[in-house]
mmCIF file of C-alpha atoms and ligand atoms in Angstrom:
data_model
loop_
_atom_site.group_PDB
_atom_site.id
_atom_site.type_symbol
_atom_site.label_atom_id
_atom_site.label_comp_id
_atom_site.label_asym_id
_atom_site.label_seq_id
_atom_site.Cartn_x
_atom_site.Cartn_y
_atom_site.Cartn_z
ATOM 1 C CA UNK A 1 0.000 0.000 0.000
ATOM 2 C CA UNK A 2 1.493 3.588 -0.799
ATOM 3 C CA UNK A 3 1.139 5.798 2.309
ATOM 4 C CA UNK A 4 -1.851 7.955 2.271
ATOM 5 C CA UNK A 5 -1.183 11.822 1.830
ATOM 6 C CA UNK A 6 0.271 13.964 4.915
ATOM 7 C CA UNK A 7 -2.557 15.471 6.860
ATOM 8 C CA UNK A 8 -0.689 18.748 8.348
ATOM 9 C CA UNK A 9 -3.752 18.995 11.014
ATOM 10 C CA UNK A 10 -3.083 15.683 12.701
ATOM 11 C CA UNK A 11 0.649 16.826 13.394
ATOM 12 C CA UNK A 12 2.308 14.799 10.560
ATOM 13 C CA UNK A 13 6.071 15.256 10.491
ATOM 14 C CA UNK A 14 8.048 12.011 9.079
ATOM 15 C CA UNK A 15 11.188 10.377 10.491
ATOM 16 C CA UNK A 16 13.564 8.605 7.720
ATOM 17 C CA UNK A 17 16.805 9.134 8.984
ATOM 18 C CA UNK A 18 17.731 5.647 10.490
ATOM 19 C CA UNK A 19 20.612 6.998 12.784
ATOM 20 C CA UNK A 20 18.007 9.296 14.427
ATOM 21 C CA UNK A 21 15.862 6.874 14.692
ATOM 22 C CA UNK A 22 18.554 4.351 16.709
ATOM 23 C CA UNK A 23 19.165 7.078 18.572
ATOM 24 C CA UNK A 24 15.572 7.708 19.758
ATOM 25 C CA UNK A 25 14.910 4.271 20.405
ATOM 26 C CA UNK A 26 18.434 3.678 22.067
ATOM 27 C CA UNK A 27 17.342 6.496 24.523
ATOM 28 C CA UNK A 28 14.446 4.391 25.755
ATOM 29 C CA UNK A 29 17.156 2.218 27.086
ATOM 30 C CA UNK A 30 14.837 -0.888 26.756
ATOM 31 C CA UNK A 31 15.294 -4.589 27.338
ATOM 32 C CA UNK A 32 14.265 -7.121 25.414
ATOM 33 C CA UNK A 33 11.194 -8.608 27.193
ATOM 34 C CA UNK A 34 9.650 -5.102 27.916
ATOM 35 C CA UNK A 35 6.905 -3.333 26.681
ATOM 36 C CA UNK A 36 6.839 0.158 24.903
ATOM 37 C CA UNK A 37 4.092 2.175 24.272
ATOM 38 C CA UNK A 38 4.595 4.171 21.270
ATOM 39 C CA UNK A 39 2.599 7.428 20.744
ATOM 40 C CA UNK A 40 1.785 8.386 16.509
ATOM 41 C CA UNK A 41 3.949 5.196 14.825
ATOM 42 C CA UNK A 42 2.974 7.345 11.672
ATOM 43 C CA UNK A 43 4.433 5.214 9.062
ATOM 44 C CA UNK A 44 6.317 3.042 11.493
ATOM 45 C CA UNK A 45 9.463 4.277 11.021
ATOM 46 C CA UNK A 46 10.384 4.424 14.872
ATOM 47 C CA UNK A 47 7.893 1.323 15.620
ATOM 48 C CA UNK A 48 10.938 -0.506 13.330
ATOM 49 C CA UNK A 49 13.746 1.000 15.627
ATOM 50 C CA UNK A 50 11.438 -0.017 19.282
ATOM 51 C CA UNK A 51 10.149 -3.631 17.610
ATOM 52 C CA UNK A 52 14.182 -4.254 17.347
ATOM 53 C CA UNK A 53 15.065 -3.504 20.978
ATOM 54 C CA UNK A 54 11.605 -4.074 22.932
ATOM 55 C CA UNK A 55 9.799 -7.555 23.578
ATOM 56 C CA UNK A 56 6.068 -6.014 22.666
ATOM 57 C CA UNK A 57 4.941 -2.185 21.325
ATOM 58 C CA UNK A 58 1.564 -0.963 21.907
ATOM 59 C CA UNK A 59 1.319 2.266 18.992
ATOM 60 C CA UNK A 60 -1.290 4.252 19.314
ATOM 61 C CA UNK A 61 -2.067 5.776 15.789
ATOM 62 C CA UNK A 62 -5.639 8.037 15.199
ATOM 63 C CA UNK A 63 -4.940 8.510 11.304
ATOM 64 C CA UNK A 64 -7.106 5.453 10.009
ATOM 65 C CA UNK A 65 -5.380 5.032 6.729
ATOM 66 C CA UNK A 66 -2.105 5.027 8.214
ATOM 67 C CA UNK A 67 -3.809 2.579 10.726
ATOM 68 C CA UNK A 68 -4.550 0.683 7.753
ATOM 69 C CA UNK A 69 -0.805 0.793 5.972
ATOM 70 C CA UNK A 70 0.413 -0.248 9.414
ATOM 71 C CA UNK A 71 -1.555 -3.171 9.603
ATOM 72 C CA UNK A 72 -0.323 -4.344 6.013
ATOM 73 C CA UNK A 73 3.074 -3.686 7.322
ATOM 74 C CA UNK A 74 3.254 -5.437 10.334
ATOM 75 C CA UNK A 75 0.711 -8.988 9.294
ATOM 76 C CA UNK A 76 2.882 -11.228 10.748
ATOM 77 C CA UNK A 77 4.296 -8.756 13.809
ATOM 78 C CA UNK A 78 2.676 -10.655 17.041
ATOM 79 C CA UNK A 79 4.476 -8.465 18.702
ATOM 80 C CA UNK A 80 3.170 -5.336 17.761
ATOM 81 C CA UNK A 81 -0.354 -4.459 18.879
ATOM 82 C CA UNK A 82 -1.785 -1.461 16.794
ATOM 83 C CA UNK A 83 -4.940 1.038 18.234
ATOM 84 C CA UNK A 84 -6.496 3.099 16.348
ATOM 85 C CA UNK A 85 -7.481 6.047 18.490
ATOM 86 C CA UNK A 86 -7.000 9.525 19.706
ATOM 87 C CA UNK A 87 -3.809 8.944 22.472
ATOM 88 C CA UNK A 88 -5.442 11.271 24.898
ATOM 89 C CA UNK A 89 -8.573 8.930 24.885
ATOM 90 C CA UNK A 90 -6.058 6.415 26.459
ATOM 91 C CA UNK A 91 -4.999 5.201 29.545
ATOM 92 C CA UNK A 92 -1.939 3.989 28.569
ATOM 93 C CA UNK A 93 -0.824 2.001 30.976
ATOM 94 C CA UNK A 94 -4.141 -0.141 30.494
ATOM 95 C CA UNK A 95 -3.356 -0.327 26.840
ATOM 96 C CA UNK A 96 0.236 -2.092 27.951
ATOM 97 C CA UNK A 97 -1.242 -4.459 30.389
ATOM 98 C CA UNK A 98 1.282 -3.551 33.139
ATOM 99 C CA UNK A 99 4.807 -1.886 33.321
ATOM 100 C CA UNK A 100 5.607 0.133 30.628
ATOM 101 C CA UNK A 101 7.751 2.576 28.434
ATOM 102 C CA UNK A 102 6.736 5.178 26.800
ATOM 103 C CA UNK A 103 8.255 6.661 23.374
ATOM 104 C CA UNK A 104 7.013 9.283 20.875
ATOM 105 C CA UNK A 105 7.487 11.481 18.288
ATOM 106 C CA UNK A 106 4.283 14.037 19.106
ATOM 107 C CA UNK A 107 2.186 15.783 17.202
ATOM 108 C CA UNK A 108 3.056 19.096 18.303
ATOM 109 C CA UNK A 109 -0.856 20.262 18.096
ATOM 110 C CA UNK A 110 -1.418 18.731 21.315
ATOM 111 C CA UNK A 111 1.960 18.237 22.627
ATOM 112 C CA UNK A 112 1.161 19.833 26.186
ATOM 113 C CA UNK A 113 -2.065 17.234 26.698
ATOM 114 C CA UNK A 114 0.260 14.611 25.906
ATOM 115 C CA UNK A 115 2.525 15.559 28.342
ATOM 116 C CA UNK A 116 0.486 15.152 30.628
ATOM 117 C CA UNK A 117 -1.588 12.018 29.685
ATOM 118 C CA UNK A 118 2.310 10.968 29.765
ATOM 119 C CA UNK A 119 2.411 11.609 33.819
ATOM 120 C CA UNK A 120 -0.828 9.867 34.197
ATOM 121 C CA UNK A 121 -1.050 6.772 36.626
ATOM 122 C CA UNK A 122 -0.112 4.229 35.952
ATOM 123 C CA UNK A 123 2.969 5.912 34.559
ATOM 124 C CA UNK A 124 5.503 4.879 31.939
ATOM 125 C CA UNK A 125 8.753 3.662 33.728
ATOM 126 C CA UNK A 126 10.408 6.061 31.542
ATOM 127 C CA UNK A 127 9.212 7.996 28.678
ATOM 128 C CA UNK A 128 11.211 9.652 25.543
ATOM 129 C CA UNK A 129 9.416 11.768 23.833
ATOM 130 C CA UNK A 130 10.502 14.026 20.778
ATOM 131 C CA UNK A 131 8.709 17.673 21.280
ATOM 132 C CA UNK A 132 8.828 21.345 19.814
ATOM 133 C CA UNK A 133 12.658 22.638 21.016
ATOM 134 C CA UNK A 134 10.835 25.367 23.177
ATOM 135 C CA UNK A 135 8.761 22.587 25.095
ATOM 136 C CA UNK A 136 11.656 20.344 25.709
ATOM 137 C CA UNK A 137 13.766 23.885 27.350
ATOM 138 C CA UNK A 138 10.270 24.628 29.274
ATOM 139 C CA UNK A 139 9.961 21.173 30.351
ATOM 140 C CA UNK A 140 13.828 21.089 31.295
ATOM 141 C CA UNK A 141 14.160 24.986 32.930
ATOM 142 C CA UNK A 142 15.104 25.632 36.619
ATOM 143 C CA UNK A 143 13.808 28.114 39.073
ATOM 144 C CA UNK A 144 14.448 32.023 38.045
ATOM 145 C CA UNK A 145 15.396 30.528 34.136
ATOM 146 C CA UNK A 146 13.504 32.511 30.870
ATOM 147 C CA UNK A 147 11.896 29.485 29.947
ATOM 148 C CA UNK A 148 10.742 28.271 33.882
ATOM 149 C CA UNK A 149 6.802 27.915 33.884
ATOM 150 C CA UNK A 150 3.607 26.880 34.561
ATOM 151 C CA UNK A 151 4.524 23.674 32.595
ATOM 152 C CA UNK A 152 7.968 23.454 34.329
ATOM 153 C CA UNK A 153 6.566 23.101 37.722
ATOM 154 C CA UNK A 154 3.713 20.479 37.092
ATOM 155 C CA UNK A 155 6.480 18.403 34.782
ATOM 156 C CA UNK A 156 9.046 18.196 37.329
ATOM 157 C CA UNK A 157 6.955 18.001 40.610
ATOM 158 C CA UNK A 158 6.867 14.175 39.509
ATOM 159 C CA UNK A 159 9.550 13.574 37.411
ATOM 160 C CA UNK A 160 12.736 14.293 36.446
ATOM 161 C CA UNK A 161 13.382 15.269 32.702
ATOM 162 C CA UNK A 162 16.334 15.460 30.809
ATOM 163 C CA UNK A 163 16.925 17.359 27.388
ATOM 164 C CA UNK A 164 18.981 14.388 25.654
ATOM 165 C CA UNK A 165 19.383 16.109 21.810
ATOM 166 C CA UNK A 166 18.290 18.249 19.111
ATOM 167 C CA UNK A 167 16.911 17.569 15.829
ATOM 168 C CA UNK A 168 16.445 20.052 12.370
ATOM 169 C CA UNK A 169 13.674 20.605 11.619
ATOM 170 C CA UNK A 170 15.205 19.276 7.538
ATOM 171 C CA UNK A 171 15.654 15.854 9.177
ATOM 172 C CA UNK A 172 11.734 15.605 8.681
ATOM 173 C CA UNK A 173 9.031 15.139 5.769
ATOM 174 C CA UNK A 174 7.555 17.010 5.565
ATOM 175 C CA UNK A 175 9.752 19.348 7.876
ATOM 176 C CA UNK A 176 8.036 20.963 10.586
ATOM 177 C CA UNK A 177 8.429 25.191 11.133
ATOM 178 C CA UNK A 178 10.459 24.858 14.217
ATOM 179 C CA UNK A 179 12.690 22.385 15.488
ATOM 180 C CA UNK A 180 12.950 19.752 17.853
ATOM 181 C CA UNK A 181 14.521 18.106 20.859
ATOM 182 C CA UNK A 182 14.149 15.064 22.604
ATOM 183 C CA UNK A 183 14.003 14.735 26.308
ATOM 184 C CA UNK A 184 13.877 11.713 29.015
ATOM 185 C CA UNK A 185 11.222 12.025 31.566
ATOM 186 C CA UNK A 186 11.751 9.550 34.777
ATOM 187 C CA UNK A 187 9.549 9.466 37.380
ATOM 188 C CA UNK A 188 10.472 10.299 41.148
ATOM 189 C CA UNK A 189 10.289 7.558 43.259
ATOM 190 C CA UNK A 190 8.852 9.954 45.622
ATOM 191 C CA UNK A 191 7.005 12.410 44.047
ATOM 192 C CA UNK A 192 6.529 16.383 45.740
ATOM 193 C CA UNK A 193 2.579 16.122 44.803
ATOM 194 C CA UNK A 194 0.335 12.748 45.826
ATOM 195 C CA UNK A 195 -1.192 11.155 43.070
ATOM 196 C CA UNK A 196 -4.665 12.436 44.289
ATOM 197 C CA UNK A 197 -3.475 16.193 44.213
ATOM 198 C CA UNK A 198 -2.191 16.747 41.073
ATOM 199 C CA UNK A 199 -4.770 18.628 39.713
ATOM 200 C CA UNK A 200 -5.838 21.066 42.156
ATOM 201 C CA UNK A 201 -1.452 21.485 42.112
ATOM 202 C CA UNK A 202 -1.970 22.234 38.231
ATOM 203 C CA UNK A 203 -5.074 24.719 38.984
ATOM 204 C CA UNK A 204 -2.694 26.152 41.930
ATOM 205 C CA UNK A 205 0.427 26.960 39.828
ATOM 206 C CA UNK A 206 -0.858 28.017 36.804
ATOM 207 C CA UNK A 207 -2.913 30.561 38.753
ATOM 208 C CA UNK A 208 0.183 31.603 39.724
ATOM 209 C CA UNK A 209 2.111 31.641 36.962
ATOM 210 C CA UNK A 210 -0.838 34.217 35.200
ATOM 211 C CA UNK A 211 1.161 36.791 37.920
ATOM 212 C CA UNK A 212 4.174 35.533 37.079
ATOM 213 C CA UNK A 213 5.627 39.254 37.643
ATOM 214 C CA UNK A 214 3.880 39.494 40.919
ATOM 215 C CA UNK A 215 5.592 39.430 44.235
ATOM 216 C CA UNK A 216 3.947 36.274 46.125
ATOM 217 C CA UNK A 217 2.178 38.434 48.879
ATOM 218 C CA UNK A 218 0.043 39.617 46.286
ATOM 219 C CA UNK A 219 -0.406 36.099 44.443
ATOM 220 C CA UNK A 220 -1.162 34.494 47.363
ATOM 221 C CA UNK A 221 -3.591 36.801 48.125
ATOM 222 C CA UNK A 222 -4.991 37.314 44.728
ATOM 223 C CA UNK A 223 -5.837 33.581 43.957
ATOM 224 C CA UNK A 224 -6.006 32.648 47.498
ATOM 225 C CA UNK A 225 -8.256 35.289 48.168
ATOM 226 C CA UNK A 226 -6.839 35.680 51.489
ATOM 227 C CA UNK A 227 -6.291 38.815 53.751
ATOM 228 C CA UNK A 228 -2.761 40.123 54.332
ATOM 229 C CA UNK A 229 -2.458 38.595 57.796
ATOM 230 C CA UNK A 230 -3.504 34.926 56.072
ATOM 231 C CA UNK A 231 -1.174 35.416 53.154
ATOM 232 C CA UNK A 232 1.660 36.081 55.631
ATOM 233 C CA UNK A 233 0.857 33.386 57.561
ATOM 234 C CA UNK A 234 0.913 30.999 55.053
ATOM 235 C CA UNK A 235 3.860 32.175 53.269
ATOM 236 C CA UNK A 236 6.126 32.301 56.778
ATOM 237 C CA UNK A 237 4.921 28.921 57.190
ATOM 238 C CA UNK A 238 5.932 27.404 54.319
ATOM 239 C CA UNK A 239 9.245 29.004 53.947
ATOM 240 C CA UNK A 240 8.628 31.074 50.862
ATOM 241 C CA UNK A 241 9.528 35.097 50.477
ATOM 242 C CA UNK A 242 6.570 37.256 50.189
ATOM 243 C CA UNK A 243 8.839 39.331 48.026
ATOM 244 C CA UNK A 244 9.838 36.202 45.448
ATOM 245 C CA UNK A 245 8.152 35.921 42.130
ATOM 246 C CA UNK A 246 6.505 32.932 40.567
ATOM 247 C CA UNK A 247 8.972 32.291 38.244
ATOM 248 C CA UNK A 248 11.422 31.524 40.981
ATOM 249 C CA UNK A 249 9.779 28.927 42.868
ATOM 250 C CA UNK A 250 10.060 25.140 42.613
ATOM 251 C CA UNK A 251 7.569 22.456 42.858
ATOM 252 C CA UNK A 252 8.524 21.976 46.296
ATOM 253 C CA UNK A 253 7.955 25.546 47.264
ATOM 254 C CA UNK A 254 4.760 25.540 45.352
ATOM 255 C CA UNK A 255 3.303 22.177 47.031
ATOM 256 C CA UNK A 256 4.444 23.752 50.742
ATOM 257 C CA UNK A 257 2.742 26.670 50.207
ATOM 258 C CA UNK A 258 -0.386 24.808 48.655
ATOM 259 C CA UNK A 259 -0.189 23.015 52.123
ATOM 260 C CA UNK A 260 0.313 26.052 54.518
ATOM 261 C CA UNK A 261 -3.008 27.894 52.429
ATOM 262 C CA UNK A 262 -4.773 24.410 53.021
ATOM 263 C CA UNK A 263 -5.322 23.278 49.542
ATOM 264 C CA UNK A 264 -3.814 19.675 50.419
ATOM 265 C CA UNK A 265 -2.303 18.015 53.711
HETATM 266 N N1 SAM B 301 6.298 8.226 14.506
HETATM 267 C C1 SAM B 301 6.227 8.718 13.151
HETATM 268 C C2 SAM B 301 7.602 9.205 12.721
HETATM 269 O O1 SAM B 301 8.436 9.471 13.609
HETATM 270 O O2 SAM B 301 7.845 9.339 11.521
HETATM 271 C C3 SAM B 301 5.179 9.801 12.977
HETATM 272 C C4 SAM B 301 5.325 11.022 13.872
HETATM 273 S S1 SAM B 301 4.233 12.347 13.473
HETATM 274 C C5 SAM B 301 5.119 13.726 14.165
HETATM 275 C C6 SAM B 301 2.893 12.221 14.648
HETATM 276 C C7 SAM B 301 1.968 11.037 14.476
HETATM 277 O O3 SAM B 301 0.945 11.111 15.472
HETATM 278 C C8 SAM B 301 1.235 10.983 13.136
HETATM 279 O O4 SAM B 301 1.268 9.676 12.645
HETATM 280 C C9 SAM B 301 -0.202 11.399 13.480
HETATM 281 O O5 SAM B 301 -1.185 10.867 12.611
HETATM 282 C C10 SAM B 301 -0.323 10.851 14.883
HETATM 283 N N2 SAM B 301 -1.343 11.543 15.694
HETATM 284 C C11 SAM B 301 -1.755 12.824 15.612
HETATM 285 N N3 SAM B 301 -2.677 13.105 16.543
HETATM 286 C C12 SAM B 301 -2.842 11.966 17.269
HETATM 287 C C13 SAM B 301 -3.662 11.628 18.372
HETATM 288 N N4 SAM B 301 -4.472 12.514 18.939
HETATM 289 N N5 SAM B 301 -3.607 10.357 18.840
HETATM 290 C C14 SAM B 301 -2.779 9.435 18.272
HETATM 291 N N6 SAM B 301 -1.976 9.711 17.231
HETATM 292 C C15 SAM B 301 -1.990 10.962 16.735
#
């Protein structure tokens, strides 16, 4: 079957290049008897590179005539279990059956919902994931750094992500406008936010981050709605300078303060 034409809309940005390909797959650092989820196999160009390190992939494809190519492909693959659906409709670590890695190269359209379907329980072991540049240096940024954020925070309040290489945007077909990095996310072992907090720490620090050029007396009191006294309170409490910013907090500072204001125990 010749592959069906490139829908731009559904994020469609081909891989050829098999050294880039090793090199994404290597990163997943996978045995042989595990199983990788793999986010948009596309044409299967990276499901090649995972199939040859990994004992089982689970791709999760929504294009339904690249479902169909892939099925052609892979007939006689038992190892390779193909669903056709929209990844954020997913729980992915249902889809594996149990432990799991997770690899991708995202559609950048909805790169941010992935992200975070990514740090969904149960979570991938590990995941490597191939994002917009920019997303990989927000992901990545530390406290008081340009790119530190909203995204940062959440991101690293249960994992740990590394920025592991670039890619050109030329090294795709068709190439996208910017380019591209890919980063390692690992999850703590002990994680700043419980599992059963992690949105109302989401609603918390992106609140936050809208006053990202406020000083945290008048956050606190803005999306706390507190009076000065309470805002005080809870800021002595947890440690964190009235006079600090936002930007320079970490997830650790963010989840004390949560706790001091009584949004969490
Ligand atoms: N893995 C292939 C490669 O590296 O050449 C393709 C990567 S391409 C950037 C993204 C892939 O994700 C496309 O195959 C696209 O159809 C698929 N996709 C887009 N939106 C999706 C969604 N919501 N759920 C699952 N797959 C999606």
């Amino acid at each position: 079957m010749r592959p069906p034409p490139v829908r731009k809309s559904l994020g469609q940005h081909f891989l050829t290049d098999p050294r880039i390909l090793a090199r994404i797959a290597d990163a997943v650092a996978l045995d042989p008897h595990e199983t990788v989820v793999e986010i948009g196999p596309g044409r299967g160009s990276l499901t090649d590179a995972l199939l040859a390190r990994a004992g089982r992939v689970v791709a999760v494809e929504i294009d339904p005539k690249l479902v169909e190519l892939l099925r052609e492909k892979y007939a006689h693959e038992s190892r390779l279990t193909i669903i056709e659906a929209d990844v954020l409709d997913v729980n992915l670590g249902h889809a594996a059956g149990g432990e799991y890695a997770l690899a991708g190269n995202v559609p950048y359209y909805i790169t941010t919902p992935i992200l975070f379907q990514a740090l969904k329980q149960p979570r991938a072991l590990r995941s490597v994931l191939l994002v917009q540049r920019e997303v990989a240096a927000r992901m990545a940024a530390e406290p008081g750094a340009e790119d530190y954020g909203a995204l940062s925070v959440n991101v690293q309040a249960v994992a740990r992500v590394e920025m592991l290489f670039r890619i050109p945007a030329g090294a795709f077909t068709p190439p996208p406008r910017v380019d591209s990095a890919v980063v390692r996310v690992t999850p703590r072992a002990e994680p700043v936010v419980r599992p059963g907090d992690e949105e109302s720490f989401r609603i918390f620090v992106q609140a936050a981050f809208a006053l990202r050029r406020k000083q945290m007396r008048r956050v606190v009191r803005t999306i706390g709605a507190r009076s000065v006294e309470e805002a005080e309170r809870a800021l002595a409490a947890s440690g964190v300078d009235p006079d600090a910013r936002p930007e320079t907090l970490s997830a650790t500072q963010f989840h004390g303060l949560g706790r001091a204001l009584g949004l969490w125990g």
